[in-house]
């Protein structure tokens, strides 16, 4: 905006005035009886009008951009409030967690890209279309595992929370975004075996052609607490503890990780 100092303006109540000062967010106008400070550029779509038509056209452009930004901020706030309400009403389902079958290389690519694929329906009316992960939601952990071809043992490559705004029932593209702060790719040397956890015994056999299966929060809780112990003292300790705390909180478990550690 070109120099507005000295420009004449009109105010519905104070009448004609002259701009005497302008800062990043304040404008000062000298009216006949007194000087007034206004918020800039808000005042020009609420109270003030340039007498110079060219100047008014310029400020109209600024105002429209400002209004668009204001609407974006309001919309973002509305979405945040709606999301909070939805989280409060969220039901913690018995099948709200996911175990994926993938190679180490595929797991690394998932963590690099920040999203996991649900695969496609193999038969029925929806054959060929992306699978809808309807039971997954912000409280879901994604566990990435692989069955070793030689030993037959299934190991865990990594764990990640689903994105805080992910709702499986709304997913149409078959992509589950990972949480930006709670995703841990495990060192191969500390990758646990699924058979070590009774709750996961059903996933240790033949997998089939689907990319992921679902399991309970209770099973995942035990796995995460075990990982916290295994990774204690390692460079991954803080990451896995933060993920575990987040998981416990959003799945409404009462005890934090620290309490679990103090009792072992």
PDB file of C-alpha atoms in Angstrom:
ATOM      1  CA  UNK A   1       0.000   0.000   0.000  1.00  0.00           C
ATOM      2  CA  UNK A   2       1.442   3.376  -1.039  1.00  0.00           C
ATOM      3  CA  UNK A   3       1.891   6.215   1.451  1.00  0.00           C
ATOM      4  CA  UNK A   4      -1.404   7.092   3.109  1.00  0.00           C
ATOM      5  CA  UNK A   5      -0.082   9.838   5.396  1.00  0.00           C
ATOM      6  CA  UNK A   6      -1.963  13.034   4.610  1.00  0.00           C
ATOM      7  CA  UNK A   7      -4.805  11.270   2.814  1.00  0.00           C
ATOM      8  CA  UNK A   8      -8.346  12.446   3.560  1.00  0.00           C
ATOM      9  CA  UNK A   9     -10.832   9.959   4.991  1.00  0.00           C
ATOM     10  CA  UNK A  10     -14.404  10.008   6.185  1.00  0.00           C
ATOM     11  CA  UNK A  11     -15.904   8.427   9.281  1.00  0.00           C
ATOM     12  CA  UNK A  12     -19.649   7.918   9.795  1.00  0.00           C
ATOM     13  CA  UNK A  13     -19.551   9.513  13.258  1.00  0.00           C
ATOM     14  CA  UNK A  14     -16.480  11.785  13.371  1.00  0.00           C
ATOM     15  CA  UNK A  15     -16.776  13.123   9.855  1.00  0.00           C
ATOM     16  CA  UNK A  16     -13.832  14.203   7.700  1.00  0.00           C
ATOM     17  CA  UNK A  17     -10.266  13.599   8.866  1.00  0.00           C
ATOM     18  CA  UNK A  18      -6.633  13.281   7.797  1.00  0.00           C
ATOM     19  CA  UNK A  19      -4.370  10.262   8.229  1.00  0.00           C
ATOM     20  CA  UNK A  20      -1.413  11.307  10.397  1.00  0.00           C
ATOM     21  CA  UNK A  21       0.270   7.999  11.214  1.00  0.00           C
ATOM     22  CA  UNK A  22       0.260   4.352  10.083  1.00  0.00           C
ATOM     23  CA  UNK A  23       1.956   1.317  11.619  1.00  0.00           C
ATOM     24  CA  UNK A  24       1.639  -2.386  10.872  1.00  0.00           C
ATOM     25  CA  UNK A  25      -1.701  -2.728  12.647  1.00  0.00           C
ATOM     26  CA  UNK A  26      -2.732   0.808  13.701  1.00  0.00           C
ATOM     27  CA  UNK A  27      -3.780   3.945  11.838  1.00  0.00           C
ATOM     28  CA  UNK A  28      -4.183   7.430  13.378  1.00  0.00           C
ATOM     29  CA  UNK A  29      -6.654   9.950  11.974  1.00  0.00           C
ATOM     30  CA  UNK A  30      -6.915  13.619  12.988  1.00  0.00           C
ATOM     31  CA  UNK A  31     -10.537  14.748  12.940  1.00  0.00           C
ATOM     32  CA  UNK A  32     -11.733  18.283  13.560  1.00  0.00           C
ATOM     33  CA  UNK A  33     -11.986  17.863  17.321  1.00  0.00           C
ATOM     34  CA  UNK A  34      -9.635  15.003  18.189  1.00  0.00           C
ATOM     35  CA  UNK A  35      -7.266  12.295  17.001  1.00  0.00           C
ATOM     36  CA  UNK A  36      -8.451   8.708  16.878  1.00  0.00           C
ATOM     37  CA  UNK A  37      -6.579   5.412  16.631  1.00  0.00           C
ATOM     38  CA  UNK A  38      -8.069   2.540  14.647  1.00  0.00           C
ATOM     39  CA  UNK A  39      -7.079  -1.055  13.964  1.00  0.00           C
ATOM     40  CA  UNK A  40      -5.567  -1.344  10.483  1.00  0.00           C
ATOM     41  CA  UNK A  41      -6.806  -2.487   7.985  1.00  0.00           C
ATOM     42  CA  UNK A  42     -10.042  -3.479   9.803  1.00  0.00           C
ATOM     43  CA  UNK A  43     -11.177   0.139  10.131  1.00  0.00           C
ATOM     44  CA  UNK A  44     -11.486   0.489   6.341  1.00  0.00           C
ATOM     45  CA  UNK A  45     -14.230  -2.093   6.030  1.00  0.00           C
ATOM     46  CA  UNK A  46     -15.993  -0.944   9.196  1.00  0.00           C
ATOM     47  CA  UNK A  47     -15.585   2.797   9.754  1.00  0.00           C
ATOM     48  CA  UNK A  48     -13.295   4.659   7.362  1.00  0.00           C
ATOM     49  CA  UNK A  49     -13.496   5.544   3.680  1.00  0.00           C
ATOM     50  CA  UNK A  50     -10.766   7.210   1.590  1.00  0.00           C
ATOM     51  CA  UNK A  51     -11.892  10.248  -0.373  1.00  0.00           C
ATOM     52  CA  UNK A  52      -9.285   9.345  -2.990  1.00  0.00           C
ATOM     53  CA  UNK A  53     -10.950   6.666  -5.161  1.00  0.00           C
ATOM     54  CA  UNK A  54      -7.621   5.146  -6.192  1.00  0.00           C
ATOM     55  CA  UNK A  55      -6.562   4.760  -2.558  1.00  0.00           C
ATOM     56  CA  UNK A  56      -9.936   3.264  -1.688  1.00  0.00           C
ATOM     57  CA  UNK A  57      -9.568   0.708  -4.494  1.00  0.00           C
ATOM     58  CA  UNK A  58      -6.184  -0.312  -3.097  1.00  0.00           C
ATOM     59  CA  UNK A  59      -7.481  -0.708   0.432  1.00  0.00           C
ATOM     60  CA  UNK A  60     -10.451  -2.703  -0.876  1.00  0.00           C
ATOM     61  CA  UNK A  61      -7.982  -5.254  -2.251  1.00  0.00           C
ATOM     62  CA  UNK A  62      -6.227  -5.381   1.130  1.00  0.00           C
ATOM     63  CA  UNK A  63      -9.579  -5.742   2.895  1.00  0.00           C
ATOM     64  CA  UNK A  64     -10.698  -8.638   0.711  1.00  0.00           C
ATOM     65  CA  UNK A  65      -7.451 -10.501   1.371  1.00  0.00           C
ATOM     66  CA  UNK A  66      -7.774  -9.745   5.087  1.00  0.00           C
ATOM     67  CA  UNK A  67     -11.358 -11.017   5.162  1.00  0.00           C
ATOM     68  CA  UNK A  68     -10.326 -14.223   3.405  1.00  0.00           C
ATOM     69  CA  UNK A  69      -7.636 -14.829   6.015  1.00  0.00           C
ATOM     70  CA  UNK A  70     -10.104 -14.111   8.814  1.00  0.00           C
ATOM     71  CA  UNK A  71     -12.552 -16.618   7.351  1.00  0.00           C
ATOM     72  CA  UNK A  72      -9.805 -19.239   7.103  1.00  0.00           C
ATOM     73  CA  UNK A  73      -8.929 -18.682  10.764  1.00  0.00           C
ATOM     74  CA  UNK A  74     -12.572 -18.946  11.802  1.00  0.00           C
ATOM     75  CA  UNK A  75     -13.034 -22.096   9.740  1.00  0.00           C
ATOM     76  CA  UNK A  76      -9.929 -23.646  11.282  1.00  0.00           C
ATOM     77  CA  UNK A  77     -11.236 -22.827  14.755  1.00  0.00           C
ATOM     78  CA  UNK A  78     -14.637 -24.332  13.918  1.00  0.00           C
ATOM     79  CA  UNK A  79     -12.962 -27.512  12.679  1.00  0.00           C
ATOM     80  CA  UNK A  80     -10.869 -27.689  15.847  1.00  0.00           C
ATOM     81  CA  UNK A  81     -13.961 -27.350  18.037  1.00  0.00           C
ATOM     82  CA  UNK A  82     -15.890 -29.933  16.010  1.00  0.00           C
ATOM     83  CA  UNK A  83     -12.942 -32.325  16.208  1.00  0.00           C
ATOM     84  CA  UNK A  84     -12.783 -31.905  19.983  1.00  0.00           C
ATOM     85  CA  UNK A  85     -16.485 -32.740  20.287  1.00  0.00           C
ATOM     86  CA  UNK A  86     -16.014 -35.774  18.054  1.00  0.00           C
ATOM     87  CA  UNK A  87     -13.099 -37.000  20.155  1.00  0.00           C
ATOM     88  CA  UNK A  88     -15.145 -36.717  23.334  1.00  0.00           C
ATOM     89  CA  UNK A  89     -17.879 -38.819  21.723  1.00  0.00           C
ATOM     90  CA  UNK A  90     -15.436 -41.351  20.209  1.00  0.00           C
ATOM     91  CA  UNK A  91     -16.068 -44.962  21.171  1.00  0.00           C
ATOM     92  CA  UNK A  92     -13.018 -47.132  21.847  1.00  0.00           C
ATOM     93  CA  UNK A  93     -13.755 -50.200  19.742  1.00  0.00           C
ATOM     94  CA  UNK A  94     -12.346 -53.672  20.396  1.00  0.00           C
ATOM     95  CA  UNK A  95     -11.007 -53.738  16.830  1.00  0.00           C
ATOM     96  CA  UNK A  96      -9.737 -50.170  16.592  1.00  0.00           C
ATOM     97  CA  UNK A  97      -6.027 -51.001  16.209  1.00  0.00           C
ATOM     98  CA  UNK A  98      -4.246 -52.291  13.089  1.00  0.00           C
ATOM     99  CA  UNK A  99      -1.442 -54.755  12.327  1.00  0.00           C
ATOM    100  CA  UNK A 100       0.137 -54.495   8.885  1.00  0.00           C
ATOM    101  CA  UNK A 101       2.046 -57.117   6.940  1.00  0.00           C
ATOM    102  CA  UNK A 102       5.027 -55.516   5.175  1.00  0.00           C
ATOM    103  CA  UNK A 103       8.741 -55.899   4.577  1.00  0.00           C
ATOM    104  CA  UNK A 104      11.334 -53.800   6.384  1.00  0.00           C
ATOM    105  CA  UNK A 105      11.846 -51.770   3.199  1.00  0.00           C
ATOM    106  CA  UNK A 106       8.101 -51.177   2.861  1.00  0.00           C
ATOM    107  CA  UNK A 107       7.891 -50.104   6.505  1.00  0.00           C
ATOM    108  CA  UNK A 108      10.726 -47.627   5.990  1.00  0.00           C
ATOM    109  CA  UNK A 109       8.953 -46.192   2.945  1.00  0.00           C
ATOM    110  CA  UNK A 110       5.712 -45.847   4.924  1.00  0.00           C
ATOM    111  CA  UNK A 111       7.541 -43.829   7.576  1.00  0.00           C
ATOM    112  CA  UNK A 112       9.216 -41.695   4.905  1.00  0.00           C
ATOM    113  CA  UNK A 113       5.946 -40.981   3.081  1.00  0.00           C
ATOM    114  CA  UNK A 114       3.948 -40.534   6.289  1.00  0.00           C
ATOM    115  CA  UNK A 115       1.047 -42.786   5.261  1.00  0.00           C
ATOM    116  CA  UNK A 116       0.083 -46.462   5.091  1.00  0.00           C
ATOM    117  CA  UNK A 117      -2.039 -48.032   2.347  1.00  0.00           C
ATOM    118  CA  UNK A 118      -5.176 -50.016   3.200  1.00  0.00           C
ATOM    119  CA  UNK A 119      -5.068 -52.085   0.015  1.00  0.00           C
ATOM    120  CA  UNK A 120      -8.100 -52.927  -2.118  1.00  0.00           C
ATOM    121  CA  UNK A 121     -11.150 -55.148  -1.803  1.00  0.00           C
ATOM    122  CA  UNK A 122     -10.432 -58.503  -3.426  1.00  0.00           C
ATOM    123  CA  UNK A 123     -14.017 -59.478  -4.198  1.00  0.00           C
ATOM    124  CA  UNK A 124     -17.632 -58.378  -3.942  1.00  0.00           C
ATOM    125  CA  UNK A 125     -19.270 -55.212  -5.241  1.00  0.00           C
ATOM    126  CA  UNK A 126     -16.324 -53.080  -4.124  1.00  0.00           C
ATOM    127  CA  UNK A 127     -13.681 -55.284  -5.756  1.00  0.00           C
ATOM    128  CA  UNK A 128     -10.689 -53.227  -6.841  1.00  0.00           C
ATOM    129  CA  UNK A 129     -11.609 -50.190  -4.752  1.00  0.00           C
ATOM    130  CA  UNK A 130      -9.602 -49.002  -1.710  1.00  0.00           C
ATOM    131  CA  UNK A 131     -10.487 -50.749   1.529  1.00  0.00           C
ATOM    132  CA  UNK A 132     -12.286 -48.475   3.958  1.00  0.00           C
ATOM    133  CA  UNK A 133     -10.651 -48.787   7.408  1.00  0.00           C
ATOM    134  CA  UNK A 134     -13.943 -48.041   9.145  1.00  0.00           C
ATOM    135  CA  UNK A 135     -12.846 -49.190  12.623  1.00  0.00           C
ATOM    136  CA  UNK A 136      -9.712 -47.029  12.702  1.00  0.00           C
ATOM    137  CA  UNK A 137      -9.740 -43.527  14.157  1.00  0.00           C
ATOM    138  CA  UNK A 138      -7.488 -41.101  16.089  1.00  0.00           C
ATOM    139  CA  UNK A 139      -6.977 -43.645  18.901  1.00  0.00           C
ATOM    140  CA  UNK A 140      -5.571 -46.268  16.504  1.00  0.00           C
ATOM    141  CA  UNK A 141      -2.020 -47.575  16.521  1.00  0.00           C
ATOM    142  CA  UNK A 142      -0.619 -49.022  13.296  1.00  0.00           C
ATOM    143  CA  UNK A 143       1.826 -51.886  13.899  1.00  0.00           C
ATOM    144  CA  UNK A 144       4.080 -52.831  10.994  1.00  0.00           C
ATOM    145  CA  UNK A 145       5.213 -56.466  11.031  1.00  0.00           C
ATOM    146  CA  UNK A 146       6.903 -59.050   8.809  1.00  0.00           C
ATOM    147  CA  UNK A 147       7.099 -62.827   8.944  1.00  0.00           C
ATOM    148  CA  UNK A 148      10.660 -64.021   8.489  1.00  0.00           C
ATOM    149  CA  UNK A 149      10.889 -66.447   5.573  1.00  0.00           C
ATOM    150  CA  UNK A 150      13.450 -68.682   7.333  1.00  0.00           C
ATOM    151  CA  UNK A 151      12.380 -68.737  10.966  1.00  0.00           C
ATOM    152  CA  UNK A 152       8.678 -68.175  10.379  1.00  0.00           C
ATOM    153  CA  UNK A 153       8.673 -65.647  13.219  1.00  0.00           C
ATOM    154  CA  UNK A 154       6.780 -62.359  12.810  1.00  0.00           C
ATOM    155  CA  UNK A 155       8.705 -59.301  13.947  1.00  0.00           C
ATOM    156  CA  UNK A 156       7.594 -55.719  14.587  1.00  0.00           C
ATOM    157  CA  UNK A 157       9.334 -53.109  12.412  1.00  0.00           C
ATOM    158  CA  UNK A 158       7.596 -50.048  13.787  1.00  0.00           C
ATOM    159  CA  UNK A 159       4.564 -48.511  15.448  1.00  0.00           C
ATOM    160  CA  UNK A 160       2.714 -45.283  14.709  1.00  0.00           C
ATOM    161  CA  UNK A 161      -0.437 -43.544  15.822  1.00  0.00           C
ATOM    162  CA  UNK A 162      -2.938 -42.653  13.128  1.00  0.00           C
ATOM    163  CA  UNK A 163      -3.147 -38.940  12.403  1.00  0.00           C
ATOM    164  CA  UNK A 164      -5.050 -36.984  15.057  1.00  0.00           C
ATOM    165  CA  UNK A 165      -7.693 -36.010  12.482  1.00  0.00           C
ATOM    166  CA  UNK A 166      -8.046 -39.423  10.804  1.00  0.00           C
ATOM    167  CA  UNK A 167     -11.459 -41.086  10.800  1.00  0.00           C
ATOM    168  CA  UNK A 168     -11.546 -44.374   8.921  1.00  0.00           C
ATOM    169  CA  UNK A 169     -15.183 -44.096   7.958  1.00  0.00           C
ATOM    170  CA  UNK A 170     -14.364 -40.917   6.030  1.00  0.00           C
ATOM    171  CA  UNK A 171     -11.351 -42.429   4.248  1.00  0.00           C
ATOM    172  CA  UNK A 172     -11.943 -42.860   0.515  1.00  0.00           C
ATOM    173  CA  UNK A 173      -8.427 -42.939  -0.934  1.00  0.00           C
ATOM    174  CA  UNK A 174      -7.106 -45.923   1.023  1.00  0.00           C
ATOM    175  CA  UNK A 175      -4.387 -43.923   2.793  1.00  0.00           C
ATOM    176  CA  UNK A 176      -3.969 -43.740   6.555  1.00  0.00           C
ATOM    177  CA  UNK A 177      -1.766 -40.746   7.451  1.00  0.00           C
ATOM    178  CA  UNK A 178       0.612 -41.302  10.348  1.00  0.00           C
ATOM    179  CA  UNK A 179       0.657 -38.951  13.307  1.00  0.00           C
ATOM    180  CA  UNK A 180       3.345 -36.332  12.710  1.00  0.00           C
ATOM    181  CA  UNK A 181       4.724 -36.618  16.267  1.00  0.00           C
ATOM    182  CA  UNK A 182       4.046 -40.228  17.253  1.00  0.00           C
ATOM    183  CA  UNK A 183       5.623 -42.645  14.773  1.00  0.00           C
ATOM    184  CA  UNK A 184       8.577 -44.864  15.749  1.00  0.00           C
ATOM    185  CA  UNK A 185      10.562 -47.042  13.348  1.00  0.00           C
ATOM    186  CA  UNK A 186      12.251 -49.604  15.587  1.00  0.00           C
ATOM    187  CA  UNK A 187      15.912 -50.628  15.331  1.00  0.00           C
ATOM    188  CA  UNK A 188      16.083 -54.098  13.795  1.00  0.00           C
ATOM    189  CA  UNK A 189      18.089 -55.339  16.772  1.00  0.00           C
ATOM    190  CA  UNK A 190      15.274 -54.590  19.236  1.00  0.00           C
ATOM    191  CA  UNK A 191      12.302 -55.604  17.097  1.00  0.00           C
ATOM    192  CA  UNK A 192      10.118 -57.851  19.286  1.00  0.00           C
ATOM    193  CA  UNK A 193       8.483 -61.081  18.146  1.00  0.00           C
ATOM    194  CA  UNK A 194       4.698 -61.122  18.085  1.00  0.00           C
ATOM    195  CA  UNK A 195       4.658 -64.608  19.601  1.00  0.00           C
ATOM    196  CA  UNK A 196       5.991 -63.051  22.821  1.00  0.00           C
ATOM    197  CA  UNK A 197       2.525 -61.571  23.306  1.00  0.00           C
ATOM    198  CA  UNK A 198      -0.374 -63.940  23.876  1.00  0.00           C
ATOM    199  CA  UNK A 199      -2.861 -61.369  22.576  1.00  0.00           C
ATOM    200  CA  UNK A 200      -1.199 -61.490  19.133  1.00  0.00           C
ATOM    201  CA  UNK A 201      -0.993 -65.275  18.758  1.00  0.00           C
ATOM    202  CA  UNK A 202      -3.692 -65.313  16.074  1.00  0.00           C
ATOM    203  CA  UNK A 203      -1.545 -63.095  13.845  1.00  0.00           C
ATOM    204  CA  UNK A 204       1.532 -65.334  13.920  1.00  0.00           C
ATOM    205  CA  UNK A 205       0.250 -67.902  11.432  1.00  0.00           C
ATOM    206  CA  UNK A 206      -0.618 -67.610   7.764  1.00  0.00           C
ATOM    207  CA  UNK A 207      -1.469 -64.016   6.922  1.00  0.00           C
ATOM    208  CA  UNK A 208      -3.361 -64.108   3.647  1.00  0.00           C
ATOM    209  CA  UNK A 209      -3.607 -61.433   0.966  1.00  0.00           C
ATOM    210  CA  UNK A 210      -4.919 -58.461   2.957  1.00  0.00           C
ATOM    211  CA  UNK A 211      -2.429 -55.767   4.022  1.00  0.00           C
ATOM    212  CA  UNK A 212      -3.719 -55.279   7.570  1.00  0.00           C
ATOM    213  CA  UNK A 213      -5.821 -56.889  10.280  1.00  0.00           C
ATOM    214  CA  UNK A 214      -7.393 -55.341  13.358  1.00  0.00           C
ATOM    215  CA  UNK A 215      -6.875 -56.021  17.056  1.00  0.00           C
ATOM    216  CA  UNK A 216      -7.810 -54.644  20.470  1.00  0.00           C
ATOM    217  CA  UNK A 217      -6.387 -51.665  22.386  1.00  0.00           C
ATOM    218  CA  UNK A 218      -5.574 -54.000  25.298  1.00  0.00           C
ATOM    219  CA  UNK A 219      -3.226 -56.033  23.103  1.00  0.00           C
ATOM    220  CA  UNK A 220      -1.514 -52.917  21.782  1.00  0.00           C
ATOM    221  CA  UNK A 221      -1.154 -51.504  25.284  1.00  0.00           C
ATOM    222  CA  UNK A 222       0.864 -54.534  26.393  1.00  0.00           C
ATOM    223  CA  UNK A 223       3.047 -54.327  23.293  1.00  0.00           C
ATOM    224  CA  UNK A 224       3.793 -50.623  23.789  1.00  0.00           C
ATOM    225  CA  UNK A 225       4.621 -51.022  27.467  1.00  0.00           C
ATOM    226  CA  UNK A 226       7.010 -53.845  26.561  1.00  0.00           C
ATOM    227  CA  UNK A 227       8.646 -51.660  23.923  1.00  0.00           C
ATOM    228  CA  UNK A 228       9.136 -48.923  26.518  1.00  0.00           C
ATOM    229  CA  UNK A 229      11.113 -51.392  28.623  1.00  0.00           C
ATOM    230  CA  UNK A 230      13.133 -52.781  25.723  1.00  0.00           C
ATOM    231  CA  UNK A 231      14.088 -49.355  24.425  1.00  0.00           C
ATOM    232  CA  UNK A 232      15.002 -47.892  27.819  1.00  0.00           C
ATOM    233  CA  UNK A 233      18.368 -46.182  27.568  1.00  0.00           C
ATOM    234  CA  UNK A 234      18.343 -46.148  23.760  1.00  0.00           C
ATOM    235  CA  UNK A 235      17.967 -43.190  21.403  1.00  0.00           C
ATOM    236  CA  UNK A 236      14.378 -44.314  20.758  1.00  0.00           C
ATOM    237  CA  UNK A 237      13.389 -44.255  24.444  1.00  0.00           C
ATOM    238  CA  UNK A 238      11.844 -40.779  24.481  1.00  0.00           C
ATOM    239  CA  UNK A 239       9.945 -41.344  21.219  1.00  0.00           C
ATOM    240  CA  UNK A 240       8.354 -44.627  22.263  1.00  0.00           C
ATOM    241  CA  UNK A 241       7.437 -43.292  25.707  1.00  0.00           C
ATOM    242  CA  UNK A 242       5.750 -40.241  24.209  1.00  0.00           C
ATOM    243  CA  UNK A 243       3.827 -42.435  21.779  1.00  0.00           C
ATOM    244  CA  UNK A 244       2.804 -44.767  24.591  1.00  0.00           C
ATOM    245  CA  UNK A 245       1.624 -41.900  26.793  1.00  0.00           C
ATOM    246  CA  UNK A 246      -0.401 -40.493  23.920  1.00  0.00           C
ATOM    247  CA  UNK A 247      -1.920 -43.921  23.220  1.00  0.00           C
ATOM    248  CA  UNK A 248      -2.870 -44.468  26.860  1.00  0.00           C
ATOM    249  CA  UNK A 249      -4.414 -41.025  27.114  1.00  0.00           C
ATOM    250  CA  UNK A 250      -6.465 -41.120  23.915  1.00  0.00           C
ATOM    251  CA  UNK A 251      -7.626 -44.688  24.629  1.00  0.00           C
ATOM    252  CA  UNK A 252      -8.626 -43.588  28.144  1.00  0.00           C
ATOM    253  CA  UNK A 253      -6.337 -45.876  30.108  1.00  0.00           C
ATOM    254  CA  UNK A 254      -5.738 -44.490  33.612  1.00  0.00           C
ATOM    255  CA  UNK A 255      -2.073 -45.265  34.174  1.00  0.00           C
ATOM    256  CA  UNK A 256       0.825 -43.376  32.537  1.00  0.00           C
ATOM    257  CA  UNK A 257       3.979 -45.145  31.381  1.00  0.00           C
ATOM    258  CA  UNK A 258       5.903 -43.971  34.452  1.00  0.00           C
ATOM    259  CA  UNK A 259       3.570 -45.806  36.819  1.00  0.00           C
ATOM    260  CA  UNK A 260       3.988 -49.009  34.851  1.00  0.00           C
ATOM    261  CA  UNK A 261       7.780 -48.681  35.056  1.00  0.00           C
ATOM    262  CA  UNK A 262       7.756 -48.134  38.835  1.00  0.00           C
ATOM    263  CA  UNK A 263       5.893 -51.392  39.463  1.00  0.00           C
ATOM    264  CA  UNK A 264       8.156 -53.719  37.432  1.00  0.00           C
TER     265      UNK A 264
END
